[in-house]
Every structure is written in structure tokens, then in C-alpha cells.
XYZ file of C-alpha atoms in Angstrom:
590
model
C 0.000 0.000 0.000
C 1.120 3.585 -0.445
C 3.217 5.034 2.318
C 1.847 8.106 4.168
C 3.406 11.341 2.888
C 6.155 12.893 4.923
C 5.138 15.484 7.496
C 7.408 18.049 5.894
C 5.761 17.378 2.555
C 2.346 18.016 4.093
C 3.549 21.261 5.665
C 5.015 22.392 2.347
C 1.754 21.498 0.640
C -0.315 23.468 3.160
C 2.007 26.448 2.850
C 1.626 26.355 -0.925
C -2.174 26.163 -0.659
C -2.311 29.001 1.889
C 0.061 31.100 -0.206
C -2.036 30.597 -3.347
C -5.249 31.311 -1.419
C -3.844 34.503 0.085
C -2.538 35.575 -3.312
C -6.008 35.009 -4.804
C -7.617 37.097 -2.038
C -5.132 39.981 -2.315
C -5.363 40.079 -6.113
C -9.151 39.990 -5.749
C -8.991 43.091 -3.535
C -6.981 44.935 -6.182
C -9.380 43.850 -8.947
C -12.316 45.043 -6.837
C -10.791 48.522 -6.554
C -10.286 48.618 -10.333
C -13.824 47.468 -11.159
C -15.366 49.736 -8.535
C -14.940 52.750 -10.815
C -15.731 52.251 -14.511
C -13.715 55.364 -15.398
C -10.562 53.722 -13.995
C -10.957 50.622 -16.139
C -11.618 52.733 -19.224
C -8.078 54.118 -18.973
C -6.802 50.815 -20.315
C -8.366 51.617 -23.681
C -6.104 54.669 -23.992
C -2.898 53.148 -22.642
C 0.163 55.151 -23.592
C 2.725 52.767 -25.193
C 5.527 55.195 -24.319
C 4.878 54.579 -20.618
C 4.995 50.795 -21.174
C 8.264 51.216 -23.089
C 9.825 53.268 -20.295
C 8.711 50.714 -17.709
C 10.174 47.853 -19.804
C 13.518 49.621 -20.253
C 13.682 50.283 -16.496
C 13.030 46.593 -15.816
C 15.800 45.507 -18.212
C 18.181 48.039 -16.638
C 17.178 46.763 -13.172
C 18.141 43.209 -14.143
C 21.426 44.466 -15.588
C 22.165 46.401 -12.387
C 21.487 43.292 -10.297
C 24.078 41.476 -12.378
C 26.614 44.235 -11.701
C 25.969 43.912 -7.953
C 26.723 40.192 -8.226
C 29.963 40.935 -10.071
C 30.991 43.380 -7.372
C 30.364 40.760 -4.704
C 32.635 38.296 -6.522
C 35.610 40.623 -6.108
C 36.056 39.025 -2.671
C 37.177 35.847 -4.498
C 39.258 37.740 -7.094
C 36.950 36.594 -9.891
C 34.515 38.317 -12.186
C 31.886 37.375 -14.721
C 31.516 38.713 -18.218
C 28.760 41.366 -18.456
C 26.432 39.115 -20.469
C 27.012 36.229 -18.045
C 26.183 38.330 -14.972
C 23.117 39.726 -16.767
C 21.961 36.235 -17.788
C 22.462 34.976 -14.239
C 20.436 37.927 -12.942
C 17.608 37.147 -15.378
C 17.516 33.436 -14.478
C 17.736 34.171 -10.732
C 14.931 36.734 -10.744
C 12.742 34.544 -12.972
C 13.324 31.539 -10.703
C 12.458 33.547 -7.582
C 9.325 34.897 -9.294
C 7.891 31.846 -11.045
C 9.165 28.942 -8.903
C 8.619 28.190 -5.199
C 11.307 28.166 -2.508
C 13.303 30.978 -4.165
C 14.683 28.452 -6.637
C 16.511 31.145 -8.601
C 18.723 32.016 -5.658
C 19.667 28.368 -5.185
C 20.512 28.016 -8.865
C 22.755 31.085 -8.682
C 24.617 29.678 -5.667
C 25.131 26.322 -7.407
C 26.240 27.993 -10.631
C 28.868 30.072 -8.827
C 30.116 27.115 -6.818
C 30.439 24.919 -9.892
C 31.941 27.440 -12.307
C 34.012 29.621 -9.965
C 34.393 27.531 -6.816
C 32.593 30.086 -4.624
C 31.769 28.278 -1.328
C 28.101 28.305 -0.363
C 28.452 29.688 3.227
C 30.700 32.491 1.995
C 28.268 33.284 -0.796
C 25.372 33.443 1.678
C 27.404 35.707 3.931
C 28.243 38.082 1.104
C 24.608 38.008 0.000
C 23.526 38.870 3.552
C 25.882 41.856 3.464
C 24.409 43.003 0.157
C 20.862 42.767 1.514
C 21.822 44.756 4.591
C 23.353 47.524 2.484
C 20.466 47.408 0.011
C 17.754 47.739 2.649
C 19.706 50.411 4.446
C 19.572 52.403 1.199
C 15.865 51.595 0.754
C 14.888 52.746 4.249
C 17.101 55.821 4.038
C 15.524 56.732 0.677
C 12.058 56.249 2.158
C 12.919 58.464 5.113
C 14.216 61.253 2.849
C 11.228 61.030 0.478
C 8.755 61.125 3.370
C 10.519 64.198 4.753
C 10.325 65.901 1.350
C 6.660 65.000 0.909
C 5.782 66.401 4.338
C 7.791 69.535 3.591
C 5.760 69.947 0.382
C 2.498 69.836 2.318
C 1.449 66.169 2.038
C -0.750 65.059 4.936
C 1.462 62.155 5.981
C 1.504 60.820 9.520
C 4.648 61.810 11.377
C 4.655 58.307 12.877
C 5.445 56.922 9.433
C 8.456 59.211 9.255
C 9.530 58.115 12.754
C 9.196 54.435 11.799
C 11.423 54.875 8.739
C 13.934 56.833 10.817
C 14.148 54.065 13.424
C 14.460 51.366 10.745
C 17.242 53.302 8.994
C 19.162 53.806 12.257
C 18.751 50.144 13.242
C 19.984 48.852 9.890
C 22.942 51.239 9.959
C 23.894 49.882 13.383
C 23.566 46.239 12.262
C 25.522 46.926 9.079
C 28.454 48.809 10.539
C 28.739 47.585 14.140
C 31.206 44.866 13.032
C 33.432 47.623 11.622
C 33.066 50.201 14.367
C 33.061 47.819 17.335
C 34.000 44.301 16.198
C 34.660 43.015 19.725
C 31.235 44.160 20.884
C 29.562 42.679 17.794
C 31.337 39.319 18.198
C 30.396 39.150 21.883
C 26.758 39.796 21.057
C 26.870 37.175 18.321
C 28.298 34.557 20.694
C 25.527 35.216 23.207
C 22.953 34.914 20.466
C 24.456 31.627 19.237
C 23.838 30.014 22.644
C 20.183 29.873 21.691
C 20.972 28.035 18.439
C 21.727 24.354 17.725
C 25.413 23.653 17.072
C 25.154 23.207 13.315
C 23.034 26.332 12.916
C 25.435 28.369 15.057
C 28.377 27.210 12.932
C 26.645 28.288 9.713
C 25.652 31.570 11.330
C 29.276 32.274 12.245
C 30.399 31.437 8.689
C 27.841 33.820 7.240
C 28.734 36.519 9.756
C 32.450 36.171 8.987
C 31.847 36.521 5.257
C 29.553 39.445 5.960
C 32.306 41.170 7.913
C 34.799 40.465 5.120
C 32.510 42.102 2.579
C 31.711 45.114 4.741
C 35.408 45.601 5.487
C 35.928 46.324 1.781
C 34.950 49.999 1.695
C 35.066 50.104 -2.088
C 32.679 47.137 -2.331
C 30.276 48.630 0.226
C 30.300 51.978 -1.559
C 29.780 50.424 -4.992
C 26.970 48.157 -3.773
C 25.337 51.166 -2.082
C 25.481 53.087 -5.386
C 23.971 50.144 -7.260
C 21.264 49.897 -4.580
C 20.431 53.566 -5.108
C 20.313 52.891 -8.843
C 17.980 49.929 -8.289
C 15.603 52.070 -6.213
C 15.634 54.699 -8.955
C 14.956 52.082 -11.659
C 12.121 50.562 -9.604
C 10.584 54.012 -9.259
C 11.025 54.472 -13.026
C 9.137 51.193 -13.571
C 6.246 52.490 -11.452
C 6.399 55.958 -13.013
C 6.151 54.380 -16.463
C 3.210 52.225 -15.356
C 1.304 55.270 -14.054
C 2.305 57.272 -17.120
C 0.829 54.547 -19.350
C -2.516 55.328 -17.696
C -2.126 59.076 -18.208
C -1.224 59.807 -14.570
C 1.849 61.892 -13.789
C 3.668 61.144 -10.522
C 6.124 63.417 -8.780
C 9.659 62.153 -8.207
C 9.070 61.986 -4.449
C 5.850 59.985 -4.847
C 7.396 57.509 -7.326
C 10.401 56.936 -5.056
C 8.204 56.468 -1.979
C 6.018 53.932 -3.821
C 9.171 52.160 -4.987
C 10.448 51.944 -1.408
C 7.172 50.466 -0.168
C 7.208 47.997 -3.055
C 10.760 46.906 -2.125
C 9.669 46.156 1.449
C 7.422 43.367 0.151
C 10.419 41.021 0.303
C 9.941 40.934 4.090
C 6.455 39.505 3.469
C 7.342 36.744 1.036
C 4.252 34.676 1.736
C 2.745 34.218 -1.727
C 4.271 32.833 -4.963
C 6.326 35.637 -6.496
C 4.798 37.969 -3.857
C 1.753 38.147 -6.120
C -0.811 40.347 -4.397
C 1.523 41.414 -1.587
C 3.342 44.023 -3.694
C 0.053 45.324 -5.038
C -1.588 45.696 -1.610
C 1.497 47.468 -0.241
C 1.290 49.879 -3.180
C -2.396 50.438 -2.387
C -1.501 51.248 1.222
C 1.301 53.590 0.142
C -0.942 55.214 -2.471
C -3.595 55.918 0.152
C -1.065 57.924 2.202
C -0.422 59.998 -0.946
C -4.182 60.433 -1.571
C -3.973 58.566 -4.891
C -7.071 56.896 -6.316
C -7.004 53.219 -5.145
C -8.360 51.916 -8.459
C -5.663 53.787 -10.369
C -2.931 52.472 -8.056
C -4.223 48.891 -8.406
C -4.341 49.195 -12.194
C -0.830 50.683 -12.367
C 0.430 47.914 -10.068
C -1.060 45.352 -12.459
C 0.682 46.973 -15.431
C 3.965 47.002 -13.487
C 3.547 43.300 -12.688
C 2.750 42.498 -16.334
C 5.840 44.388 -17.525
C 8.045 42.495 -15.038
C 6.636 39.096 -16.044
C 6.766 39.853 -19.737
C 10.352 41.108 -19.607
C 11.627 38.118 -17.640
C 9.788 35.572 -19.788
C 11.164 37.221 -22.923
C 14.755 37.224 -21.617
C 14.686 33.875 -19.767
C 15.284 31.552 -22.779
C 18.260 33.632 -23.904
C 19.646 33.659 -20.366
C 19.335 29.882 -20.037
C 20.960 29.220 -23.399
C 23.786 31.673 -22.660
C 24.497 30.145 -19.246
C 24.117 26.453 -20.022
C 25.358 26.166 -23.580
C 26.587 28.023 -26.610
C 23.127 28.017 -28.147
C 20.501 25.365 -28.779
C 22.167 23.668 -31.762
C 25.557 23.483 -30.060
C 23.933 21.989 -26.962
C 22.256 19.281 -29.019
C 25.472 18.536 -30.903
C 27.433 18.139 -27.675
C 24.759 15.944 -26.087
C 24.690 13.675 -29.126
C 28.377 12.781 -28.816
C 27.605 10.627 -25.773
C 25.334 8.358 -27.797
C 26.010 5.454 -30.199
C 24.509 5.066 -33.722
C 21.284 3.317 -34.657
C 19.449 3.365 -37.986
C 16.132 5.141 -38.347
C 14.110 4.346 -41.493
C 12.450 7.486 -42.814
C 9.502 7.701 -45.167
C 11.945 8.176 -48.043
C 13.847 5.041 -47.147
C 16.966 6.989 -46.125
C 18.745 6.364 -42.859
C 19.198 9.037 -40.213
C 21.914 7.799 -37.892
C 20.709 8.315 -34.346
C 23.258 8.435 -31.540
C 23.376 6.093 -28.579
C 25.454 5.187 -25.547
C 28.538 2.992 -25.578
C 28.946 -0.558 -24.339
C 26.320 -1.775 -21.859
C 27.457 -2.482 -18.298
C 28.241 -6.038 -17.309
C 25.564 -8.148 -15.655
C 27.331 -7.990 -12.286
C 27.744 -4.207 -12.518
C 24.088 -3.712 -13.391
C 22.961 -5.888 -10.485
C 25.249 -3.905 -8.189
C 23.663 -0.638 -9.381
C 20.164 -2.020 -8.739
C 20.944 -4.040 -5.612
C 19.442 -4.058 -2.140
C 20.347 -0.467 -1.301
C 18.787 0.817 -4.537
C 15.664 -1.315 -4.049
C 15.134 -0.065 -0.482
C 15.637 3.568 -1.496
C 13.294 3.120 -4.473
C 10.589 1.602 -2.277
C 10.920 4.404 0.273
C 10.729 7.375 -2.111
C 8.286 6.241 -4.818
C 4.509 6.552 -4.629
C 1.637 5.113 -6.693
C 0.235 8.588 -7.455
C 3.188 9.378 -9.705
C 2.623 6.173 -11.706
C -1.117 6.753 -11.563
C -0.826 10.113 -13.301
C 0.736 8.292 -16.263
C -1.702 5.368 -16.264
C -4.659 7.759 -16.199
C -3.625 8.842 -19.695
C -3.886 5.281 -21.032
C -6.821 3.238 -22.213
C -6.764 0.246 -19.883
C -8.374 -2.649 -21.787
C -11.355 -4.187 -20.018
C -10.366 -7.714 -18.996
C -7.079 -7.392 -20.875
C -3.677 -8.858 -20.117
C -1.133 -6.291 -18.862
C 2.652 -6.649 -19.160
C 4.734 -4.374 -16.902
C 8.277 -4.277 -18.327
C 10.824 -3.506 -15.627
C 8.040 -3.616 -13.045
C 10.379 -2.945 -10.110
C 8.364 -2.935 -6.891
C 5.032 -3.108 -8.807
C 3.684 0.337 -7.993
C 1.647 0.151 -11.208
C -0.138 -2.912 -9.825
C -1.078 -0.970 -6.700
C -2.612 1.816 -8.779
C -4.489 -0.632 -10.985
C -5.845 -2.538 -8.000
C -6.768 0.570 -6.009
C -8.318 2.791 -8.669
C -9.458 0.291 -11.317
C -10.424 -2.843 -9.350
C -11.483 -5.875 -11.387
C -10.785 -3.924 -14.617
C -7.933 -6.042 -15.937
C -7.857 -9.752 -16.694
C -4.275 -10.361 -15.629
C -1.051 -8.593 -14.726
C 2.487 -9.859 -15.396
C 5.506 -8.025 -14.061
C 9.006 -8.827 -15.299
C 12.272 -7.553 -13.820
C 15.828 -8.853 -13.413
C 16.219 -7.538 -9.830
C 15.504 -10.058 -7.107
C 15.507 -7.302 -4.469
C 12.886 -5.195 -6.265
C 10.698 -8.211 -6.963
C 10.723 -9.041 -3.260
C 8.956 -5.707 -2.636
C 6.630 -6.455 -5.575
C 5.589 -9.797 -4.073
C 4.992 -8.163 -0.692
C 2.807 -5.537 -2.401
C 0.860 -8.247 -4.252
C 0.195 -10.065 -0.985
C -0.940 -6.862 0.751
C -3.285 -6.066 -2.137
C -4.600 -9.600 -2.428
C -4.070 -9.492 -6.212
C -4.544 -13.143 -7.146
C -4.436 -12.475 -10.896
C -0.936 -10.908 -10.703
C 2.293 -12.834 -11.329
C 5.965 -11.918 -11.470
C 8.868 -13.251 -13.478
C 12.565 -12.710 -12.732
C 14.647 -12.687 -15.890
C 14.613 -11.295 -19.422
C 11.706 -10.763 -21.799
C 13.147 -13.429 -24.095
C 12.958 -15.949 -21.246
C 9.410 -14.763 -20.508
C 8.407 -15.378 -24.138
C 9.872 -18.866 -24.096
C 7.708 -19.685 -21.093
C 4.398 -17.985 -21.936
C 4.540 -17.754 -25.742
C 3.672 -14.880 -28.096
C 0.595 -12.727 -28.819
C -1.047 -12.815 -25.381
C -0.588 -9.212 -24.143
C -3.166 -6.436 -24.749
C -1.187 -3.587 -23.178
C 2.509 -3.407 -22.258
C 4.215 -0.486 -20.588
C 7.679 0.448 -19.372
C 7.749 3.413 -17.004
C 11.173 4.986 -16.376
C 12.957 1.816 -17.451
C 14.534 2.392 -20.878
C 17.073 4.918 -19.571
C 18.553 2.093 -17.477
C 19.259 -0.075 -20.567
C 21.800 0.353 -23.391
C 20.565 0.570 -26.982
C 21.324 -2.950 -28.262
C 19.714 -4.566 -25.266
C 16.727 -2.204 -25.287
C 16.187 -2.816 -29.015
C 15.959 -6.559 -28.337
C 13.569 -5.898 -25.449
C 11.301 -3.813 -27.713
C 11.287 -6.615 -30.302
C 10.327 -9.120 -27.604
C 7.522 -6.829 -26.373
C 6.186 -6.604 -29.919
C 6.157 -10.406 -30.160
C 4.286 -10.665 -26.861
C 1.612 -8.164 -27.941
C -1.551 -9.208 -29.707
C -2.145 -7.586 -33.129
C -3.197 -3.994 -32.429
C -1.842 -4.132 -28.869
C -0.022 -1.104 -27.493
C 3.378 -0.607 -25.888
C 3.626 2.593 -23.805
C 7.016 3.996 -22.898
C 7.562 6.774 -20.314
C 11.090 8.140 -19.956
C 13.102 11.323 -19.292
C 13.864 13.466 -22.342
C 17.553 13.996 -23.119
C 16.665 17.357 -24.699
C 15.375 18.759 -21.378
C 17.731 21.431 -20.045
C 18.244 19.558 -16.747
C 19.237 16.361 -18.582
C 21.664 18.368 -20.717
C 23.211 19.762 -17.543
C 23.525 16.212 -16.180
C 25.148 15.057 -19.424
C 27.865 17.677 -18.902
C 28.115 17.040 -15.141
C 27.267 20.724 -14.740
C 25.893 21.615 -11.265
C 23.869 18.370 -11.176
C 25.061 14.815 -11.808
C 23.345 12.048 -13.691
C 22.021 9.087 -11.714
C 24.549 6.239 -12.108
C 21.710 3.892 -13.103
C 20.705 6.174 -16.016
C 23.113 4.964 -18.691
C 21.007 5.792 -21.772
C 18.762 8.842 -21.468
C 17.415 9.468 -24.997
C 15.490 12.193 -26.753
C 12.253 11.713 -28.682
C 13.982 11.013 -31.992
C 16.254 8.332 -30.532
C 13.357 6.577 -28.768
C 11.293 6.718 -31.940
C 14.158 5.235 -33.966
C 14.486 2.225 -31.659
C 10.749 1.539 -31.640
C 10.581 1.769 -35.435
C 13.555 -0.549 -35.808
C 11.896 -3.002 -33.411
C 9.010 -3.272 -35.872
C 6.347 -0.958 -34.452
C 4.545 0.650 -37.369
C 2.743 3.488 -35.591
C 4.237 5.575 -32.784
C 2.765 8.684 -31.168
C 4.677 10.988 -28.810
C 3.322 13.165 -26.007
C 5.354 15.701 -24.025
C 4.602 15.570 -20.305
C 5.666 17.947 -17.514
C 8.145 16.873 -14.867
C 6.682 15.235 -11.761
C 8.403 17.547 -9.223
C 8.762 21.315 -8.853
C 10.134 21.533 -12.411
C 6.610 20.992 -13.717
C 6.185 24.755 -13.394
C 8.510 25.326 -16.380
C 6.305 23.209 -18.660
C 4.407 26.236 -20.088
C 7.736 27.396 -21.545
C 7.525 24.511 -24.025
C 5.319 26.852 -26.084
C 8.241 29.190 -26.752
C 9.168 29.139 -30.449
C 12.494 27.451 -31.154
C 13.619 27.224 -27.532
C 10.575 25.403 -26.175
C 12.295 22.026 -26.624
C 14.645 22.888 -23.768
C 11.694 22.602 -21.361
C 10.217 19.304 -22.610
C 10.886 17.180 -19.531
C 9.262 13.767 -20.024
C 8.252 11.644 -23.016
C 5.249 9.349 -23.333
C 5.483 7.206 -26.473
C 2.685 4.861 -27.545
C 3.648 2.195 -30.132
C 1.072 -0.032 -31.824
C 1.975 -3.596 -32.816
């Protein structure tokens, strides 16, 4: 039976649901303000494209400036990135933080720097902490100055707001520069604070603090980062000014800067995906202190959000290609060198030589890769729902015979028995691993599946025992990447022999063209699983199935099963969409 989900997984799931719900509510509030006044919504019909253009240019410049901040930080390790590399890394980081959960962009940046430049993770986090301190010091100081100017110009702003920004600015200045002015006092306070922390956390905290001190001790770096932070605040205000200008509303410099400061503070309230709704509500609150029309502020905030999303989505494919390869064609060419040749018969009768992996591993090596440790880990981490999402796409024949190729621990049987009871006539699972089949037999017993049977050995041995043309549906889920081409070609031929005329063979496998698989192929940031010796793309899988004798093959592109499923919409991008095609589902008819 399926294992209960981990507690941490449930907490993460609830956080995601609450975040999405809150985002929906906050966005709904903004939409309500817009729809409340028909005159506000009518402004969209007369949108000024010049304002949109200014906002877009400010967003591009903001991403470029973020890249320059990163380059300045790297001076601590006597390294630097090329301008286009730092810009591309800024684009990918900001897009990852915006569109993916858990601030995935920041993690990717840390891994990229560690892999390419050897920047240690704790030191990077420390330097990043120093940058944030300097950045928010600039933000609060800018807010304090703008509030003072607005009050001096007669705006009816609460003096308590000015006091709050003054206190925040003073507090951040003390935190930022205490290690420089009074290092002994700062270290003593840090040691007292660390008493409250677990040992491992305290050690990381000290590493971060040390790196933070090292960065802040570099006066040139602090000054340059402060200047870039001022530039970023100015560019953010330009983004908002352009968004209001697109609606025919002219903001003063002080008002645009104050709104920009309030928008920047949303990072402290990172409780919704991409802060969707949080930024907008903060802008509504800030706009109310400036006596701006709430509907207008909400509409301008929506335009600002659309400009940010549009700019990042437009630049993201170029950033990914620039960082992870010298273009799409070069990436494919390099990936193909790891594969061995196989013939693919085209409609014209010509052969297109498809690449493949080298010599298959020995029998003993393969059994070692898929031994007891692998079987136990596989049983612990897999769940029937993942297999079920694939099986739900198939037409399960009523009363038909099912062949599960590389059945492993028989998770497919659990799904079939749980969600489609008494639907199938028989189930046969075949696998070479004795350890995995032990879990399969235990699962069969727990399910009480009397019509299920398992066979340890090869498909050829299975055919010699049970004969040909008795299977209605065969499938192999995440199996083919574990088998070299010659051996997999023979397996496909044996499956075809086992199928009845018109029977289907369904293959689910990772796609070698997916950007993550290309990174694994180069051992860049992530490593390939040692058991995955032959990850293929759609063309290579199609070639093997055609050569095995299957006359009709259809291919579906599926999203990844983990957090990377959120990049699946990018498959629609022209030309570069193939980089985001994560999984393949091929259906071959006998």
C-alpha cells in the first residue's frame, strides 16, 4: 500500500495552498478597486505605449544592475563574470524567484557560482547577507528622505510613518556597521545569540557573519553596492512611473520613489508565490497615504507586474541558453556525442543515424547498481500517485492482459488494483532484480491481487515460457534509460512479439533534450544518476521503436513530476521550447 506522505511534505503542501489562497484574495482586492470605478478601467483603452516602453527599459536596466551587484560581490574571491554572463544569471535568478517556489533562482545562482568559480556556499550566503543589509539600508534611508520631502511639500502624511522609517534606517545602519566600528562588541553579542541556536546552525551563522564582515570591510565594495542599490531604487521608481504614465497619470519624483520603497519592502512579506498580491496591496496602502485613487494604483500595479513578467519571460530563454550552452544547436550537438549510432528508417527510405550510448554495463555491474540499497531507497521514495498520473492517460483494456516491463516494486499494480479494481484480466511483471521483486511480491500479498504474477529474468525468457501474442497492453515506465541501446532494441522486439495484433506498448522516460538532462550530461551543477546509462530524446526513442518493428508511434510531451513541472508552459516558446520538454510518453502499436 502507499506510504503516508512525509510530514514536511504536508507542511510544504499546506504552505503552498495558503500562499495561493492569500494571493487570490489579495489580487481579488486589487481587482475590486479597479472594477469599482468604470472610469478607472476605461483608462486601459487609452494606454500610452511610451509609458509601457519606459517601464520595460527600467526593468531591463534593473536586471542588468542586479548582475553588476553580483559581479561586485565576486571581487572578494578575485573573480569576475563577463557582463552578459552576470546579466543572464540575474535574469535566471529573478525569474526563478518569481515563477518557482522556494526561491529556486537564488539556489541556482549559488550552485552555478560554486560549480563554475568555486565560490563556497556559506561564503556566498554571507556576502549576499551583506548586500541585503546595504540594500535595505539604502531603501529605508531613501524612504525616510522622500517622506521628509513630501511632508515639507504639504502632504498630509503621519509623522509616525516618518519616525518608523527613521528608526528602521538607524537600526539597519547599526547592524551593518557595528562589526566595523566595534568588532569586539559585535562578536560578543553574536556569541551570546548563538547560545540559543543548535550547534550546526550556530556554525553556519558564524560562517555567514564572517563573510559578511569580510565584505563590509571592503569599503570600495560597500560603496559600490550602495550606489547600485540607489540605482535599483531609482529604476524601480522608473518602472512604477512608467506604469502610471501609461494610464495618463503623472507622478512626482518623491511619490514615485516612496512607492518604490514600499514595493521593495514586500520582500519581508514573502508569503505568496512571487509575492503576487503582496506588492500590489502594499502599493495600495502607500498610495492611500499619498491620496492617490485606489483603483488607479491597483491598475498601475497590475501593469507594473505584467511588464516584469513579460520582460523576464522574454529574456529567460536567452539567459538559459547563454548560461548552459553556446546556443541550442551546439547543446544538441554536444549531447549527441555521448550516444552510439542506430538506424532510423524514414519515409523516403533513407537512414538518419541516431546516436546512442557505448557498451552496456556487465551483468554484475548492473545488479550492483540495482541491488538491495537501490531497491530499499526506491521503495521508500516512490509513490503510486506518480505512476497513476501516467496510467490515467492510457486506455486500460477491459479484462485485458497487462505486461509491466521492468516492473520494479510493482507500484503500477497498486494503482491498478486501487483505482481500477477488477478492470484487468491479468497482470504480469518482469524484472531482473531479485531485491525489487521481493517488494513487488509483498505488495501483491498486501493487495490480495490473485491475478498478478511476477517473473525474474529477461523478456526473451518470458516469451519462451508464456509464448507470443497474449498481451493487450505493455508499458515500461522509467525503465529504458537504465538499458543500453542494443539490449533495449531486443527488449522492444520481444515486447512486440508478446503483444496481440493492435496491442499497445507505452514507454515513459526522461527526455535527453530537457535542459536539466543536458546539464547532467555535462556534469554541470547536477550529476546524472549512475543507473541512467542511456537517457534518450524523442527522436532516438522513436528510432528504436521503429527498428523493433512498431509501425505506428505517437509521442506526447509531459511535464516533470516535481517542482520543475512549473517550467512546462515554456515549451510553447518558439524554437527554444524544446529545452523545457521534460518527459516523453510514447505509444507504439503492434
